[in-house]
mmCIF file of C-alpha atoms in Angstrom:
data_model
loop_
_atom_site.group_PDB
_atom_site.id
_atom_site.type_symbol
_atom_site.label_atom_id
_atom_site.label_comp_id
_atom_site.label_asym_id
_atom_site.label_seq_id
_atom_site.Cartn_x
_atom_site.Cartn_y
_atom_site.Cartn_z
ATOM 1 C CA MET A 42 5.870 -16.874 -18.012
ATOM 2 C CA ARG A 43 7.765 -18.648 -15.060
ATOM 3 C CA ILE A 44 7.499 -16.164 -12.713
ATOM 4 C CA LEU A 45 8.412 -17.051 -9.097
ATOM 5 C CA VAL A 46 6.959 -14.774 -6.382
ATOM 6 C CA ALA A 47 9.024 -13.974 -3.194
ATOM 7 C CA HIS A 48 8.118 -11.838 0.124
ATOM 8 C CA THR A 49 7.928 -11.267 3.557
ATOM 9 C CA ARG A 50 5.322 -11.916 6.024
ATOM 10 C CA TYR A 51 5.551 -8.690 8.853
ATOM 11 C CA GLN A 52 4.334 -9.731 12.293
ATOM 12 C CA GLN A 53 0.926 -7.981 11.676
ATOM 13 C CA PHE A 54 -1.162 -9.147 8.742
ATOM 14 C CA GLY A 55 -2.097 -6.167 6.663
ATOM 15 C CA GLY A 56 -2.743 -5.147 3.342
ATOM 16 C CA GLU A 57 1.473 -5.632 1.585
ATOM 17 C CA ASP A 58 0.342 -9.428 2.765
ATOM 18 C CA VAL A 59 -2.773 -9.506 0.241
ATOM 19 C CA ILE A 60 -1.536 -7.614 -2.654
ATOM 20 C CA ALA A 61 1.248 -10.030 -2.990
ATOM 21 C CA ALA A 62 -1.022 -13.481 -3.074
ATOM 22 C CA ALA A 63 -3.433 -11.922 -5.046
ATOM 23 C CA GLU A 64 -1.485 -11.155 -7.569
ATOM 24 C CA ALA A 65 0.726 -14.645 -7.554
ATOM 25 C CA ASP A 66 -3.120 -15.461 -8.237
ATOM 26 C CA LEU A 67 -4.055 -13.136 -10.750
ATOM 27 C CA LEU A 68 -0.719 -14.437 -13.332
ATOM 28 C CA ARG A 69 -1.723 -17.835 -11.827
ATOM 29 C CA SER A 70 -4.902 -17.714 -12.941
ATOM 30 C CA ARG A 71 -3.786 -16.471 -16.500
ATOM 31 C CA GLY A 72 -1.654 -18.837 -17.257
ATOM 32 C CA HIS A 73 1.897 -18.368 -16.010
ATOM 33 C CA ASP A 74 3.772 -21.274 -14.429
ATOM 34 C CA ILE A 75 3.802 -19.403 -10.802
ATOM 35 C CA ARG A 76 6.097 -20.379 -8.524
ATOM 36 C CA GLU A 77 6.337 -18.915 -4.495
ATOM 37 C CA LEU A 78 7.859 -18.096 -1.563
ATOM 38 C CA THR A 79 6.613 -16.638 1.261
ATOM 39 C CA LEU A 80 8.896 -16.284 4.256
ATOM 40 C CA SER A 81 8.132 -14.848 8.387
ATOM 41 C CA ASN A 82 8.910 -12.382 10.651
ATOM 42 C CA ASP A 83 6.917 -13.768 12.684
ATOM 43 C CA ASP A 84 10.119 -15.509 14.988
ATOM 44 C CA ILE A 85 12.432 -12.542 14.625
ATOM 45 C CA ASP A 86 11.719 -10.962 18.195
ATOM 46 C CA GLY A 87 13.527 -14.136 19.824
ATOM 47 C CA LEU A 88 16.885 -13.791 18.223
ATOM 48 C CA THR A 89 19.241 -11.043 19.457
ATOM 49 C CA ALA A 90 19.578 -7.455 18.588
ATOM 50 C CA LEU A 91 23.089 -8.520 16.627
ATOM 51 C CA SER A 92 21.480 -11.505 14.963
ATOM 52 C CA LYS A 93 18.565 -9.786 13.411
ATOM 53 C CA LEU A 94 21.245 -6.519 12.072
ATOM 54 C CA GLY A 95 22.511 -9.279 10.404
ATOM 55 C CA MET A 96 19.764 -11.191 8.730
ATOM 56 C CA ALA A 97 18.552 -7.876 7.460
ATOM 57 C CA LEU A 98 22.022 -6.960 6.227
ATOM 58 C CA TRP A 99 22.835 -9.544 4.446
ATOM 59 C CA SER A 100 20.822 -13.143 5.005
ATOM 60 C CA ASN A 101 22.501 -16.084 3.036
ATOM 61 C CA ASN A 102 19.226 -18.342 4.813
ATOM 62 C CA GLY A 103 17.027 -15.799 2.844
ATOM 63 C CA ARG A 104 19.872 -16.086 -0.542
ATOM 64 C CA LYS A 105 19.919 -19.290 -0.528
ATOM 65 C CA GLN A 106 15.235 -20.077 -0.318
ATOM 66 C CA LEU A 107 15.340 -18.120 -3.061
ATOM 67 C CA ARG A 108 18.002 -19.697 -5.070
ATOM 68 C CA ALA A 109 15.962 -22.866 -4.096
ATOM 69 C CA ALA A 110 12.958 -21.479 -5.429
ATOM 70 C CA ILE A 111 14.555 -21.019 -8.607
ATOM 71 C CA GLY A 112 14.820 -23.583 -9.260
ATOM 72 C CA ASP A 113 16.336 -24.605 -12.858
ATOM 73 C CA GLY A 114 15.681 -20.557 -13.766
ATOM 74 C CA VAL A 115 12.723 -18.613 -13.952
ATOM 75 C CA ASP A 116 12.073 -15.554 -15.986
ATOM 76 C CA ILE A 117 10.627 -12.756 -13.372
ATOM 77 C CA VAL A 118 11.541 -12.782 -9.527
ATOM 78 C CA HIS A 119 8.456 -9.885 -8.326
ATOM 79 C CA PHE A 120 9.146 -9.733 -4.778
ATOM 80 C CA HIS A 121 6.941 -7.352 -2.356
ATOM 81 C CA ASN A 122 9.067 -6.926 0.958
ATOM 82 C CA THR A 123 12.487 -8.375 1.337
ATOM 83 C CA HIS A 124 12.695 -7.294 5.639
ATOM 84 C CA ILE A 125 13.924 -9.336 7.413
ATOM 85 C CA ARG A 126 13.998 -12.534 6.754
ATOM 86 C CA LEU A 127 15.081 -12.534 2.671
ATOM 87 C CA SER A 128 17.027 -9.108 3.346
ATOM 88 C CA PRO A 129 17.827 -7.576 0.190
ATOM 89 C CA ALA A 130 21.040 -10.454 -0.489
ATOM 90 C CA ALA A 131 17.765 -12.042 -2.156
ATOM 91 C CA LEU A 132 17.620 -9.653 -5.206
ATOM 92 C CA ARG A 133 21.336 -9.527 -5.779
ATOM 93 C CA ALA A 134 20.377 -14.100 -6.125
ATOM 94 C CA ALA A 135 17.804 -13.386 -8.481
ATOM 95 C CA LYS A 136 19.788 -10.819 -10.435
ATOM 96 C CA ASP A 137 22.799 -14.116 -10.120
ATOM 97 C CA ALA A 138 20.021 -16.516 -10.906
ATOM 98 C CA GLY A 139 19.690 -14.484 -15.118
ATOM 99 C CA ALA A 140 15.645 -13.721 -13.647
ATOM 100 C CA GLY A 141 14.395 -10.379 -14.889
ATOM 101 C CA VAL A 142 13.955 -8.771 -10.532
ATOM 102 C CA VAL A 143 10.721 -5.980 -10.123
ATOM 103 C CA LEU A 144 10.409 -5.020 -6.463
ATOM 104 C CA SER A 145 6.831 -4.111 -5.431
ATOM 105 C CA LEU A 146 7.235 -0.607 -2.857
ATOM 106 C CA HIS A 147 4.327 -0.448 -0.459
ATOM 107 C CA ASN A 148 5.509 2.449 1.780
ATOM 108 C CA PHE A 149 8.587 3.674 1.988
ATOM 109 C CA ARG A 150 11.212 2.648 3.628
ATOM 110 C CA LEU A 151 14.602 2.838 1.127
ATOM 111 C CA VAL A 152 13.983 6.376 2.345
ATOM 112 C CA CYS A 153 12.716 6.290 5.920
ATOM 113 C CA PRO A 154 12.737 4.133 8.562
ATOM 114 C CA ARG A 155 9.663 3.549 9.436
ATOM 115 C CA GLY A 156 8.845 3.176 6.102
ATOM 116 C CA THR A 157 5.455 5.597 6.335
ATOM 117 C CA LEU A 158 7.848 9.149 6.249
ATOM 118 C CA TRP A 159 5.574 10.103 9.111
ATOM 119 C CA ARG A 160 6.515 11.295 12.827
ATOM 120 C CA ASP A 161 4.408 13.404 15.545
ATOM 121 C CA GLY A 162 1.684 13.740 14.234
ATOM 122 C CA GLY A 163 2.371 15.296 10.618
ATOM 123 C CA VAL A 164 4.392 14.067 7.304
ATOM 124 C CA CYS A 165 8.229 13.712 8.144
ATOM 125 C CA GLU A 166 10.693 13.754 5.003
ATOM 126 C CA ASP A 167 13.509 14.443 6.983
ATOM 127 C CA CYS A 168 15.589 11.165 6.424
ATOM 128 C CA VAL A 169 15.127 11.292 2.500
ATOM 129 C CA GLY A 170 17.586 11.803 0.285
ATOM 130 C CA LYS A 171 20.840 10.960 3.614
ATOM 131 C CA ARG A 172 22.915 8.093 3.657
ATOM 132 C CA LEU A 173 21.875 7.757 7.280
ATOM 133 C CA ALA A 174 18.777 8.276 8.316
ATOM 134 C CA LEU A 175 20.366 10.170 11.531
ATOM 135 C CA PRO A 176 16.689 11.935 11.981
ATOM 136 C CA GLY A 177 15.235 8.633 12.385
ATOM 137 C CA LEU A 178 17.703 7.096 14.736
ATOM 138 C CA LYS A 179 17.069 10.291 16.964
ATOM 139 C CA HIS A 180 13.866 10.187 16.812
ATOM 140 C CA LYS A 181 13.553 6.323 17.568
ATOM 141 C CA CYS A 182 10.399 6.200 14.701
ATOM 142 C CA TYR A 183 10.808 2.641 13.867
ATOM 143 C CA ARG A 184 9.258 0.637 16.390
ATOM 144 C CA GLY A 185 10.078 3.836 19.152
ATOM 145 C CA SER A 186 14.074 1.610 19.324
ATOM 146 C CA ARG A 187 17.366 3.249 18.863
ATOM 147 C CA GLY A 188 18.637 -0.506 18.131
ATOM 148 C CA ALA A 189 15.167 -1.078 15.583
ATOM 149 C CA THR A 190 15.859 2.229 13.801
ATOM 150 C CA ALA A 191 19.566 1.680 13.256
ATOM 151 C CA THR A 192 19.129 -1.628 11.459
ATOM 152 C CA VAL A 193 16.757 -0.959 9.061
ATOM 153 C CA ALA A 194 18.943 2.612 8.110
ATOM 154 C CA ALA A 195 22.077 0.540 8.222
ATOM 155 C CA VAL A 196 20.557 -1.644 6.021
ATOM 156 C CA ASN A 197 19.357 1.106 3.226
ATOM 157 C CA ALA A 198 22.968 2.593 4.076
ATOM 158 C CA LEU A 199 24.751 0.094 2.736
ATOM 159 C CA HIS A 200 23.188 -1.281 -0.156
ATOM 160 C CA ARG A 201 22.788 1.972 -1.550
ATOM 161 C CA THR A 202 26.848 1.901 -1.183
ATOM 162 C CA ILE A 203 27.464 -1.257 -2.736
ATOM 163 C CA GLY A 204 24.954 -0.462 -5.250
ATOM 164 C CA THR A 205 22.102 -3.285 -4.313
ATOM 165 C CA TRP A 206 19.245 -1.100 -6.191
ATOM 166 C CA ARG A 207 20.950 0.193 -8.695
ATOM 167 C CA LYS A 208 22.337 -3.049 -10.099
ATOM 168 C CA SER A 209 19.932 -5.653 -8.543
ATOM 169 C CA VAL A 210 16.911 -3.977 -9.188
ATOM 170 C CA ASP A 211 15.453 -3.687 -13.676
ATOM 171 C CA ALA A 212 11.976 -2.436 -12.136
ATOM 172 C CA TYR A 213 10.435 -1.105 -9.534
ATOM 173 C CA LEU A 214 6.545 -0.119 -9.727
ATOM 174 C CA VAL A 215 4.949 2.978 -7.178
ATOM 175 C CA HIS A 216 1.746 3.924 -6.851
ATOM 176 C CA THR A 217 2.161 7.637 -7.461
ATOM 177 C CA GLN A 218 4.199 10.383 -8.779
ATOM 178 C CA SER A 219 5.017 12.212 -6.170
ATOM 179 C CA ALA A 220 6.691 8.981 -4.238
ATOM 180 C CA ARG A 221 8.245 7.949 -7.390
ATOM 181 C CA ASP A 222 9.971 11.689 -6.768
ATOM 182 C CA LEU A 223 10.053 11.319 -3.429
ATOM 183 C CA ILE A 224 12.298 7.916 -3.507
ATOM 184 C CA SER A 225 14.380 8.766 -6.215
ATOM 185 C CA ARG A 226 16.174 10.556 -3.583
ATOM 186 C CA GLY A 227 16.546 7.673 -1.742
ATOM 187 C CA GLY A 228 19.467 6.649 -4.659
ATOM 188 C CA VAL A 229 16.983 4.845 -6.270
ATOM 189 C CA PRO A 230 17.086 5.282 -10.234
ATOM 190 C CA LYS A 231 14.145 7.427 -11.402
ATOM 191 C CA GLU A 232 13.638 5.846 -14.220
ATOM 192 C CA ARG A 233 13.160 2.351 -13.107
ATOM 193 C CA LEU A 234 10.227 3.690 -10.643
ATOM 194 C CA LEU A 235 7.154 3.054 -12.733
ATOM 195 C CA LEU A 236 3.918 3.722 -11.766
ATOM 196 C CA LYS A 237 1.048 0.505 -11.004
ATOM 197 C CA ASN A 238 -2.423 0.752 -9.208
ATOM 198 C CA ASN A 239 -3.649 -1.640 -6.915
ATOM 199 C CA PHE A 240 -6.482 -4.033 -7.977
ATOM 200 C CA VAL A 241 -9.675 -5.461 -5.850
ATOM 201 C CA LYS A 242 -9.024 -9.336 -6.687
ATOM 202 C CA THR A 243 -12.819 -9.941 -6.902
ATOM 203 C CA ASP A 244 -14.936 -7.505 -8.358
ATOM 204 C CA PRO A 245 -17.912 -7.992 -5.783
ATOM 205 C CA GLY A 246 -20.679 -5.629 -8.368
ATOM 206 C CA ASP A 247 -22.290 -2.425 -7.737
ATOM 207 C CA GLN A 248 -24.205 -2.415 -4.104
ATOM 208 C CA GLY A 249 -26.485 -0.316 -5.210
ATOM 209 C CA PRO A 250 -28.048 2.155 -3.617
ATOM 210 C CA PRO A 251 -25.983 4.124 -1.016
ATOM 211 C CA GLY A 252 -26.651 2.422 3.022
ATOM 212 C CA GLU A 253 -26.853 4.649 5.791
ATOM 213 C CA GLY A 254 -24.526 6.496 7.456
ATOM 214 C CA LEU A 255 -20.527 6.656 6.796
ATOM 215 C CA PHE A 256 -17.925 3.972 7.228
ATOM 216 C CA PHE A 257 -14.114 4.127 8.190
ATOM 217 C CA ILE A 258 -11.984 0.211 8.014
ATOM 218 C CA GLY A 259 -8.543 -0.079 8.797
ATOM 219 C CA ARG A 260 -5.525 -0.584 11.027
ATOM 220 C CA LEU A 261 -6.352 1.749 14.552
ATOM 221 C CA ALA A 262 -3.115 3.959 14.057
ATOM 222 C CA GLU A 263 -2.681 7.308 14.953
ATOM 223 C CA GLU A 264 -0.507 7.882 11.189
ATOM 224 C CA LYS A 265 -4.417 6.632 10.025
ATOM 225 C CA GLY A 266 -5.943 10.008 11.436
ATOM 226 C CA ILE A 267 -7.935 8.226 14.375
ATOM 227 C CA ASP A 268 -8.272 11.507 16.345
ATOM 228 C CA ILE A 269 -9.515 13.383 13.990
ATOM 229 C CA LEU A 270 -11.861 10.289 12.580
ATOM 230 C CA LEU A 271 -13.278 10.643 16.017
ATOM 231 C CA ALA A 272 -13.770 14.338 17.048
ATOM 232 C CA ALA A 273 -14.825 15.027 13.537
ATOM 233 C CA ALA A 274 -17.425 11.934 13.927
ATOM 234 C CA ALA A 275 -18.712 13.974 17.517
ATOM 235 C CA ARG A 276 -19.434 17.412 15.938
ATOM 236 C CA MET A 277 -21.467 15.803 12.562
ATOM 237 C CA GLY A 278 -24.845 14.681 13.026
ATOM 238 C CA GLY A 279 -25.175 10.940 10.874
ATOM 239 C CA ARG A 280 -24.023 8.163 12.343
ATOM 240 C CA LEU A 281 -20.036 6.236 11.517
ATOM 241 C CA THR A 282 -19.502 2.327 11.865
ATOM 242 C CA ILE A 283 -15.429 2.323 12.936
ATOM 243 C CA ALA A 284 -14.007 -1.596 11.910
ATOM 244 C CA GLY A 285 -10.460 -2.519 12.529
ATOM 245 C CA SER A 286 -8.044 -3.108 14.958
ATOM 246 C CA GLY A 287 -4.422 -1.625 16.462
ATOM 247 C CA PRO A 288 -2.589 0.666 19.585
ATOM 248 C CA CYS A 289 -6.218 2.899 19.141
ATOM 249 C CA ALA A 290 -8.798 0.440 19.287
ATOM 250 C CA GLU A 291 -9.343 1.384 23.205
ATOM 251 C CA LEU A 292 -9.401 5.409 22.194
ATOM 252 C CA VAL A 293 -12.234 3.882 19.420
ATOM 253 C CA GLU A 294 -13.767 1.776 22.249
ATOM 254 C CA GLN A 295 -14.624 4.325 24.614
ATOM 255 C CA ALA A 296 -15.690 7.190 22.086
ATOM 256 C CA ALA A 297 -17.835 4.366 21.039
ATOM 257 C CA LYS A 298 -18.971 3.968 24.563
ATOM 258 C CA THR A 299 -19.166 7.588 25.139
ATOM 259 C CA ASN A 300 -20.848 8.094 21.685
ATOM 260 C CA ASP A 301 -24.260 6.725 20.768
ATOM 261 C CA ARG A 302 -23.808 7.861 16.631
ATOM 262 C CA ILE A 303 -20.712 5.762 16.653
ATOM 263 C CA ASN A 304 -20.493 2.109 16.121
ATOM 264 C CA TYR A 305 -17.639 -0.227 16.667
ATOM 265 C CA LEU A 306 -17.498 -2.944 15.428
ATOM 266 C CA GLY A 307 -13.809 -4.345 16.134
ATOM 267 C CA ARG A 308 -11.831 -6.414 13.807
ATOM 268 C CA LEU A 309 -13.608 -7.558 9.998
ATOM 269 C CA GLU A 310 -14.056 -10.699 8.332
ATOM 270 C CA HIS A 311 -13.109 -10.361 4.799
ATOM 271 C CA ASP A 312 -16.791 -12.192 4.410
ATOM 272 C CA LYS A 313 -17.999 -9.309 6.007
ATOM 273 C CA ILE A 314 -16.094 -5.931 4.561
ATOM 274 C CA ILE A 315 -17.682 -6.010 1.324
ATOM 275 C CA PRO A 316 -21.750 -6.366 3.675
ATOM 276 C CA ALA A 317 -20.227 -3.413 5.540
ATOM 277 C CA PHE A 318 -19.693 -1.190 2.072
ATOM 278 C CA LYS A 319 -22.777 -1.768 1.142
ATOM 279 C CA ASP A 320 -24.681 -0.793 4.443
ATOM 280 C CA ALA A 321 -23.085 2.384 4.198
ATOM 281 C CA ALA A 322 -23.112 5.874 2.368
ATOM 282 C CA ALA A 323 -20.067 6.511 1.922
ATOM 283 C CA THR A 324 -16.509 5.635 3.116
ATOM 284 C CA VAL A 325 -13.715 7.611 5.644
ATOM 285 C CA VAL A 326 -10.321 7.664 4.909
ATOM 286 C CA THR A 327 -8.266 10.356 7.200
ATOM 287 C CA SER A 328 -4.879 9.712 7.197
ATOM 288 C CA THR A 329 -2.173 11.620 8.333
ATOM 289 C CA TRP A 330 1.010 10.078 5.972
ATOM 290 C CA TYR A 331 0.958 9.570 2.510
ATOM 291 C CA GLU A 332 0.217 6.426 1.881
ATOM 292 C CA GLY A 333 1.234 3.611 -0.338
ATOM 293 C CA GLN A 334 -3.008 2.691 -2.167
ATOM 294 C CA PRO A 335 -5.361 2.056 0.691
ATOM 295 C CA MET A 336 -7.012 -1.050 -0.778
ATOM 296 C CA THR A 337 -9.946 -0.130 1.379
ATOM 297 C CA ILE A 338 -10.591 2.775 -0.924
ATOM 298 C CA LEU A 339 -10.433 0.286 -4.574
ATOM 299 C CA GLU A 340 -13.289 -2.071 -2.546
ATOM 300 C CA ALA A 341 -15.572 0.749 -1.325
ATOM 301 C CA LEU A 342 -14.852 2.394 -5.073
ATOM 302 C CA ALA A 343 -15.871 -0.985 -6.475
ATOM 303 C CA CYS A 344 -18.925 -1.157 -4.668
ATOM 304 C CA GLY A 345 -20.008 2.445 -5.740
ATOM 305 C CA ARG A 346 -19.373 4.026 -2.441
ATOM 306 C CA PRO A 347 -17.298 7.837 -2.540
ATOM 307 C CA VAL A 348 -14.753 8.561 -0.612
ATOM 308 C CA ILE A 349 -13.788 10.709 1.948
ATOM 309 C CA ALA A 350 -10.267 11.212 1.939
ATOM 310 C CA SER A 351 -7.500 13.074 3.001
ATOM 311 C CA ASN A 352 -5.372 15.143 -0.022
ATOM 312 C CA LEU A 353 -2.884 14.032 1.139
ATOM 313 C CA GLY A 354 -0.298 11.168 -0.641
ATOM 314 C CA ALA A 355 -1.618 8.549 -3.374
ATOM 315 C CA MET A 356 -5.572 10.034 -2.168
ATOM 316 C CA PRO A 357 -6.048 12.593 -4.373
ATOM 317 C CA THR A 358 -4.571 10.553 -7.360
ATOM 318 C CA VAL A 359 -7.904 8.535 -6.821
ATOM 319 C CA ILE A 360 -10.439 10.679 -5.060
ATOM 320 C CA ASP A 361 -11.796 13.471 -7.823
ATOM 321 C CA ASP A 362 -12.936 15.807 -5.181
ATOM 322 C CA GLY A 363 -16.907 16.083 -6.117
ATOM 323 C CA VAL A 364 -17.104 13.331 -8.626
ATOM 324 C CA ASN A 365 -16.477 10.219 -7.047
ATOM 325 C CA GLY A 366 -15.934 11.522 -3.252
ATOM 326 C CA ARG A 367 -14.563 14.810 -0.810
ATOM 327 C CA LEU A 368 -11.216 14.966 -0.181
ATOM 328 C CA PHE A 369 -10.376 17.790 2.940
ATOM 329 C CA GLU A 370 -7.101 19.176 4.423
ATOM 330 C CA PRO A 371 -4.908 16.761 6.445
ATOM 331 C CA GLY A 372 -6.104 17.424 10.218
ATOM 332 C CA ASP A 373 -8.494 19.847 9.308
ATOM 333 C CA VAL A 374 -11.448 18.988 11.719
ATOM 334 C CA ASP A 375 -14.617 21.230 11.371
ATOM 335 C CA THR A 376 -13.897 20.797 7.472
ATOM 336 C CA LEU A 377 -14.102 17.116 7.803
ATOM 337 C CA ALA A 378 -16.613 17.278 10.090
ATOM 338 C CA ARG A 379 -18.850 19.946 7.735
ATOM 339 C CA ILE A 380 -18.042 18.031 4.649
ATOM 340 C CA MET A 381 -19.097 14.271 6.495
ATOM 341 C CA ASP A 382 -22.621 16.251 7.124
ATOM 342 C CA GLU A 383 -23.203 17.397 3.167
ATOM 343 C CA VAL A 384 -22.230 14.252 1.931
ATOM 344 C CA LEU A 385 -25.037 12.756 4.161
ATOM 345 C CA GLY A 386 -27.418 15.387 3.709
ATOM 346 C CA ASP A 387 -28.122 15.154 -0.734
ATOM 347 C CA ARG A 388 -28.672 11.700 -1.250
ATOM 348 C CA ALA A 389 -29.187 12.513 -5.254
ATOM 349 C CA LYS A 390 -25.840 13.783 -5.442
ATOM 350 C CA LEU A 391 -24.091 10.800 -2.930
ATOM 351 C CA ILE A 392 -25.728 8.513 -5.718
ATOM 352 C CA GLU A 393 -24.370 10.485 -8.275
ATOM 353 C CA MET A 394 -21.161 10.066 -6.553
ATOM 354 C CA GLY A 395 -21.184 6.591 -5.995
ATOM 355 C CA LYS A 396 -21.480 5.646 -10.043
ATOM 356 C CA ALA A 397 -18.801 7.933 -10.902
ATOM 357 C CA ALA A 398 -17.287 5.819 -7.519
ATOM 358 C CA ARG A 399 -17.765 2.157 -10.011
ATOM 359 C CA ARG A 400 -16.596 3.931 -13.453
ATOM 360 C CA LYS A 401 -13.072 5.264 -11.812
ATOM 361 C CA PHE A 402 -12.876 1.203 -10.308
ATOM 362 C CA GLU A 403 -13.505 0.102 -13.426
ATOM 363 C CA ALA A 404 -10.622 2.540 -15.296
ATOM 364 C CA ILE A 405 -8.348 1.450 -12.852
ATOM 365 C CA GLY A 406 -8.803 -1.341 -10.665
ATOM 366 C CA THR A 407 -9.805 -4.403 -11.910
ATOM 367 C CA ALA A 408 -8.149 -7.953 -12.515
ATOM 368 C CA ASP A 409 -7.397 -7.069 -15.662
ATOM 369 C CA ALA A 410 -5.659 -3.177 -15.348
ATOM 370 C CA CYS A 411 -3.471 -4.945 -13.168
ATOM 371 C CA TYR A 412 -2.422 -7.424 -15.028
ATOM 372 C CA THR A 413 -2.631 -5.667 -18.390
ATOM 373 C CA ARG A 414 0.753 -3.605 -16.890
ATOM 374 C CA LEU A 415 2.230 -6.538 -14.718
ATOM 375 C CA MET A 416 2.559 -7.942 -18.227
ATOM 376 C CA GLU A 417 3.739 -4.225 -19.991
ATOM 377 C CA VAL A 418 6.775 -3.902 -16.781
ATOM 378 C CA TYR A 419 7.329 -7.828 -17.169
ATOM 379 C CA GLU A 420 7.702 -7.713 -21.025
ATOM 380 C CA ALA A 421 10.066 -3.986 -20.961
ATOM 381 C CA VAL A 422 12.505 -5.777 -18.084
ATOM 382 C CA LEU A 423 13.157 -8.992 -20.285
ATOM 383 C CA GLU A 424 12.892 -7.438 -23.586
ATOM 384 C CA LYS A 425 15.164 -4.421 -21.850
ATOM 385 C CA ARG A 426 13.141 -1.564 -22.580
ATOM 386 C CA HIS A 427 14.719 1.642 -22.162
ATOM 387 C CA PRO A 428 12.919 3.504 -21.489
ATOM 388 C CA LEU A 429 10.595 1.368 -19.161
ATOM 389 C CA PRO A 430 7.178 2.399 -19.454
ATOM 390 C CA VAL A 431 6.152 4.918 -16.352
ATOM 391 C CA GLU A 432 3.264 5.393 -16.565
ATOM 392 C CA VAL A 433 0.411 3.483 -16.707
ATOM 393 C CA THR A 434 -1.858 2.417 -19.516
ATOM 394 C CA TYR A 435 -5.088 1.300 -18.876
ATOM 395 C CA PRO A 436 -6.998 -1.407 -20.920
ATOM 396 C CA ALA A 437 -10.003 -0.023 -22.638
ATOM 397 C CA PRO A 438 -13.068 1.433 -20.639
ATOM 398 C CA ILE A 439 -15.742 -1.218 -19.486
ATOM 399 C CA ASN A 440 -18.339 0.493 -20.713
ATOM 400 C CA PRO A 441 -18.009 4.446 -22.644
ATOM 401 C CA ALA A 442 -19.245 6.540 -19.859
ATOM 402 C CA ILE A 443 -16.230 5.609 -17.998
ATOM 403 C CA ALA A 444 -13.737 7.785 -21.082
ATOM 404 C CA SER A 445 -15.729 10.610 -19.221
ATOM 405 C CA SER A 446 -16.097 10.077 -16.169
#
């Protein structure tokens, strides 16, 4: 196939950038003709508010660049992020060029100005289903700015009204059934919302017997439950290593100074992440928002490390409580601290969960699983097959033990 992968990078590098590049490389490695159009929002802060609004609503420049990248024609244009440089105008341009159009939804921006369905320490669905996100405007949810929030809200309202979400996208990719249900309330045809897992580009292989202590890696932000993580760490008996950067970094630094069982590594380079998983007994994910499908969970499973995670959003769709990890109710510090100690205190169970974690990865998180799903979606879009394949069809398990995991 001839496939154009189109993506706008955010100002802060993140998981969406990793996934967009990894999927392009995966498709190229399987012999497809891959073109890439990657724009950046690095310099948008220098624009006037009116210029940003106009660009976000309908970027003629983004539309022109998309047309140029299509060139003599492609079969599929797969978008990852259109905010702000590309804008939804690029979706229209791809459809007008006769390509099949696929859009990966890595967050909830189509139904929430902030994109996280999170506010004031917990899940918020106040704007879901509303044509104009007035609650988001009231609370200045996006970047703490009413003007920035109004821009995102206006984009969603305009393109829902003129039918971009219905007319210009053949298939949307989401990670969970709950995300599918939520986003469909924002004007996206539910039958076009299809399930697809992320994948780990380079399989690190099982990292052997569990190490010592627990490991957290991710953006150090309030919605990641950093305050909950630190409060639980203060009550547990084992060690916790934290890696990452973000607005809560100072809070983590202070906790590490006052608690010698907390080790803060700062932001880790990618080649240091797998060794950090290897050194740990298990990974902790304390998010208080729904998440998309954190790469850190898939990487932990790939390494054979169980995951302690919030029972919220995407997490329980990957983590089976007591099998390949443990689940706790979001924000429940006492239960989290108890589970942390239980996991570290039962080495036999830890080894058993680690093996199940690796089996789970082999079933859902490999390059083969991702490629199979992408091809299934692309072929259905090109054949205008209805209904589209909503559920994920995985390739055959790598070994018989997976089938019983």
